[in-house]
Amino acid sequence: MLIAAPLLLATLPALAEDAPGPIISIIGGLAPDDLLNIRATASPDGKIAARLPNGAAVKNFGCNLVNGYPWCKVEDTQDAHIVGWAPARYLSPNNPAPATEDAAAPAAEPVASEEANAAQPPEAPSPDIAARLGGSEPADPPSAADISVTAMQDAYGLAFAPSATAQSDTPGPDAAGGIPCARNIGQPMTRCEVSVARTDGDSTVTVTWPDGGRRVITFHNGQPASSDSSEEFRFTREGTLNMIRVGVSERFEITDQLALGE
């Protein structure tokens, strides 16, 4: 009996390691003021269920290769209603187990209500996060930590499917539907009108803000290259989706199909 007990206990860790289940992954690799899109489907065109910042912990139920890109099924450790898919490259450690569609607990009533009301016009965007935090002046923005916390509260339920294809140099049905965009620090994404012109494989995307004004973004050699602003221009990619930032506050989501017509 005394000999058998240690042997039995010694086998327990191995059994636990073999047991299927989620692991805890930490979001990382984003720009300091970026948020990671958690999408309803494993696709850059999937509906956005939430946006989470660097350092957020998620349950990782496993990853699948979708169109050549690894996507992982995740659930926010702080809010079980936030369930969806995220690119594996922003999650550490990775979960080598394959994910199943029902691997994570299905989202409860709030998401079901959102799906049922998907055909209804979108609600007005939440107030500017910077203003809510008392830092509305550009010279005195709220801290990144404060923005991240408030952004997570506002991001849930905001889902805008990116535009699909644009068939010509003039705005077609998809271009007329607009693109996800935001103008102020921490502002939830809204939609901006967009038109596209293409010349010799390059593209010029003109974005019009809902409250007036424009931003012109150029694509060169198949990628976002610059804007008509003197502010810093940078972008990251999720599959064929370009997540573009201009300065510290402007954000745009433009698909390759819309910009390049491919």
Steps between C-alpha positions, in 0.01 A plus 500: 500500500775748595690421180195511273378842621807701380489314168133591456564864585791508257269405212248777568694788334541297182128430491426869555733597217320262262156629597350735239411850602578868446822672593545862604658713226608863528436747217815671374678632194258788437602863466483674842163661429346219290228254598469141371176415320321194638286381209189282484659287226859411416530757223616860460149566368337350810275713715687668788373384839751699708840665502761415764834669579856378544533309826138376512464133598273267302409133517646337188299193394726407208591622152407412142668587170250705296599612148865461593476700826478350853198622700425410862166465679513727808290623791574806711594396853325811638177470299372159381266680258804592289560186293647483151809452284833683497818468287740261671801729451366742762453226766771357725536220581327335208267202540598216263165325548249533212204720584140390448213734426342422837829487692418816693177553683249671270444867567195562710197721455672833413664353190185311403310828515763667287470228235120527504521874449777490238263628233410806707687830451811524724475697820678832532864459606587532868643835617864568432702306758749783540218738597357249748840471665542876525782524248332638191777743411744353243796630701387312813358160394397234752752230583521188284382290795189715552421491128536122490266443795230732366542376144435144611175610666382682188633257239271209589208486264656732239522287187554639155567263212777645284416584144556222249588570138507822302445433131598831343666837552168647608324407823307177447259340748780389732682830492169677554457294818802674651785365712558479879676815620566710809632856531563565869705327769309200635191569289305184407509422129228654285465495120647742246407546136771392259589525132782321317707594194758263350789574264765252380443263792509775766192635675381819662231455767315816600326471839234754601426543873133497611545852642685634194859508384700243308805282527677366188687169535721364223582134430826411322625153403192345656537659846402823679779750436411851620230759565451870433566571870838604639438272800670161534354230270507133598296182453466137603327218313251227592493276195383730220379775736718810541467669841635849432590771752579863427648696790386406850127491440384425144421134421376335180426141396533443124500163327735416212195424286356845553827687449655289226195343332649151524 
